[in-house]
Amino acid sequence: MSKITDSLNDRPKDSTIAQSGPGLPDDSSQPIEATEEEADRIRAKFEDDARAKVKREIDEQVEKPQRGSA
């Protein structure tokens, strides 16, 4: 098999990308360990970010007709 490169990340040309090929994935990485508190904190941050984004979009839509650009 010829290689694409000879660097640290070399792979055969016919190799799949991102485990998109058939069969079991080759996942040799360690699973992520998180406490319930960390998970709740991260979940709350995503929810707060989503709320802020929706609020900005709504405020923008409300503001458009007032500026005459609806």
Coordinates of N, CA and C in Angstrom, one line a residue:
M1 N 0.8 -1.2 0.0 CA 0.0 0.0 0.0 C 0.9 1.2 0.0
S2 N 0.6 2.1 -0.9 CA 1.4 3.4 -0.9 C 0.7 4.3 0.1
K3 N 1.6 5.2 0.7 CA 1.1 6.1 1.7 C 0.9 7.5 1.1
I4 N 0.0 8.3 1.7 CA -0.2 9.7 1.3 C 1.0 10.5 1.7
T5 N 1.4 10.3 2.9 CA 2.6 11.0 3.5 C 3.4 10.1 4.3
D6 N 4.6 10.6 4.7 CA 5.4 9.7 5.6 C 5.5 10.4 7.0
S7 N 4.6 11.3 7.3 CA 4.6 12.0 8.6 C 4.0 11.2 9.7
L8 N 3.8 11.8 10.8 CA 3.2 11.0 12.0 C 1.8 10.6 11.7
N9 N 1.0 11.3 10.9 CA -0.4 10.9 10.6 C -0.6 10.2 9.3
D10 N 0.4 9.5 8.8 CA 0.3 8.8 7.5 C -0.7 7.7 7.6
R11 N -1.3 7.5 6.4 CA -2.3 6.4 6.3 C -2.3 5.9 4.9
P12 N -2.8 4.7 4.6 CA -2.9 4.2 3.2 C -3.9 5.1 2.5
K13 N -3.7 5.2 1.2 CA -4.6 6.0 0.3 C -6.0 5.5 0.3
D14 N -6.2 4.2 0.5 CA -7.6 3.6 0.4 C -8.2 3.5 1.8
S15 N -7.6 4.1 2.8 CA -8.1 4.1 4.2 C -9.3 5.0 4.3
T16 N -10.3 4.7 5.2 CA -11.4 5.5 5.4 C -11.1 6.7 6.3
I17 N -11.9 7.7 6.3 CA -11.7 8.8 7.1 C -12.8 8.9 8.2
A18 N -12.4 9.2 9.4 CA -13.3 9.4 10.5 C -14.2 8.2 10.8
Q19 N -13.6 7.0 10.7 CA -14.3 5.8 11.0 C -15.6 5.6 10.2
S20 N -15.6 6.1 9.0 CA -16.8 6.0 8.1 C -16.9 4.7 7.4
G21 N -15.9 3.8 7.5 CA -15.9 2.5 6.8 C -16.8 1.5 7.5
P22 N -16.9 0.3 6.9 CA -17.6 -0.8 7.4 C -16.9 -1.4 8.6
G23 N -17.7 -2.1 9.4 CA -17.1 -2.8 10.6 C -17.1 -2.0 11.8
L24 N -16.5 -2.6 12.8 CA -16.4 -1.9 14.1 C -15.4 -0.7 14.1
P25 N -15.8 0.4 14.7 CA -14.8 1.5 14.7 C -13.6 1.2 15.6
D26 N -12.5 1.8 15.2 CA -11.3 1.6 15.9 C -11.1 2.8 16.9
D27 N -11.8 2.7 18.0 CA -11.8 3.8 19.0 C -10.9 3.4 20.1
S28 N -9.7 3.7 20.0 CA -8.8 3.4 21.1 C -8.6 4.5 22.1
S29 N -9.4 5.5 22.0 CA -9.2 6.6 23.0 C -9.9 6.3 24.3
Q30 N -9.6 7.1 25.3 CA -10.2 6.9 26.6 C -11.6 7.6 26.6
P31 N -12.6 6.9 27.3 CA -13.9 7.6 27.4 C -13.8 8.8 28.3
I32 N -14.6 9.8 28.0 CA -14.6 11.0 28.8 C -15.3 10.7 30.2
E33 N -14.7 11.1 31.2 CA -15.3 10.9 32.6 C -15.7 12.3 33.1
A34 N -17.0 12.4 33.4 CA -17.5 13.7 34.0 C -18.4 13.4 35.1
T35 N -18.3 14.2 36.2 CA -19.2 14.1 37.3 C -20.6 14.6 36.9
E36 N -21.5 14.3 37.7 CA -22.9 14.8 37.4 C -22.9 16.3 37.5
E37 N -22.2 16.9 38.4 CA -22.1 18.4 38.6 C -21.5 19.0 37.4
E38 N -20.5 18.4 36.8 CA -19.9 19.0 35.6 C -20.8 18.9 34.4
A39 N -21.5 17.8 34.3 CA -22.5 17.6 33.2 C -23.6 18.6 33.4
D40 N -24.1 18.9 34.6 CA -25.2 19.8 34.8 C -24.7 21.3 34.5
R41 N -23.4 21.6 34.8 CA -22.9 22.9 34.6 C -22.8 23.1 33.0
I42 N -22.3 22.1 32.3 CA -22.1 22.3 30.9 C -23.5 22.3 30.2
R43 N -24.4 21.5 30.6 CA -25.8 21.5 30.1 C -26.4 22.9 30.3
A44 N -26.3 23.5 31.5 CA -26.8 24.8 31.8 C -26.2 25.9 30.9
K45 N -24.9 25.8 30.7 CA -24.2 26.8 29.8 C -24.7 26.7 28.4
F46 N -24.9 25.5 27.8 CA -25.5 25.4 26.5 C -26.9 25.9 26.4
E47 N -27.7 25.7 27.4 CA -29.1 26.2 27.5 C -29.1 27.7 27.6
D48 N -28.2 28.2 28.4 CA -28.1 29.7 28.5 C -27.7 30.3 27.2
D49 N -26.7 29.7 26.6 CA -26.2 30.3 25.3 C -27.3 30.2 24.2
A50 N -28.1 29.1 24.2 CA -29.2 29.0 23.2 C -30.3 30.0 23.5
R51 N -30.6 30.2 24.8 CA -31.6 31.2 25.1 C -31.2 32.6 24.7
A52 N -29.9 32.9 25.0 CA -29.4 34.3 24.6 C -29.4 34.5 23.1
K53 N -29.1 33.4 22.3 CA -29.1 33.5 20.9 C -30.5 33.7 20.4
V54 N -31.5 33.0 20.9 CA -32.9 33.1 20.5 C -33.4 34.5 20.8
K55 N -33.1 35.0 22.0 CA -33.5 36.3 22.5 C -32.9 37.4 21.5
R56 N -31.6 37.3 21.1 CA -31.0 38.2 20.2 C -31.8 38.2 18.9
E57 N -32.1 37.0 18.4 CA -32.7 36.9 17.1 C -34.1 37.5 17.1
I58 N -34.9 37.3 18.2 CA -36.2 37.9 18.4 C -36.1 39.4 18.5
D59 N -35.2 39.9 19.3 CA -35.0 41.3 19.4 C -34.7 42.0 18.1
E60 N -33.9 41.3 17.3 CA -33.5 41.8 16.0 C -34.8 41.8 15.0
Q61 N -35.6 40.8 15.1 CA -36.8 40.7 14.2 C -37.8 41.8 14.7
V62 N -37.9 42.0 15.9 CA -38.8 43.1 16.4 C -38.3 44.4 16.0
E63 N -37.0 44.6 16.0 CA -36.4 45.9 15.7 C -36.5 46.3 14.3
K64 N -36.5 45.3 13.4 CA -36.4 45.5 11.9 C -37.6 46.4 11.4
P65 N -38.9 46.0 11.8 CA -40.0 46.9 11.3 C -39.9 48.3 11.8
Q66 N -39.3 48.5 12.9 CA -39.2 49.9 13.5 C -38.2 50.7 12.7
R67 N -37.2 50.0 12.1 CA -36.2 50.7 11.3 C -36.6 50.8 9.8
G68 N -37.7 50.2 9.5 CA -38.2 50.3 8.1 C -37.5 49.3 7.1
S69 N -36.9 48.3 7.6 CA -36.2 47.3 6.8 C -36.8 45.9 6.8
A70 N -38.1 45.9 7.1 CA -38.8 44.6 7.2 C -39.0 44.0 5.8

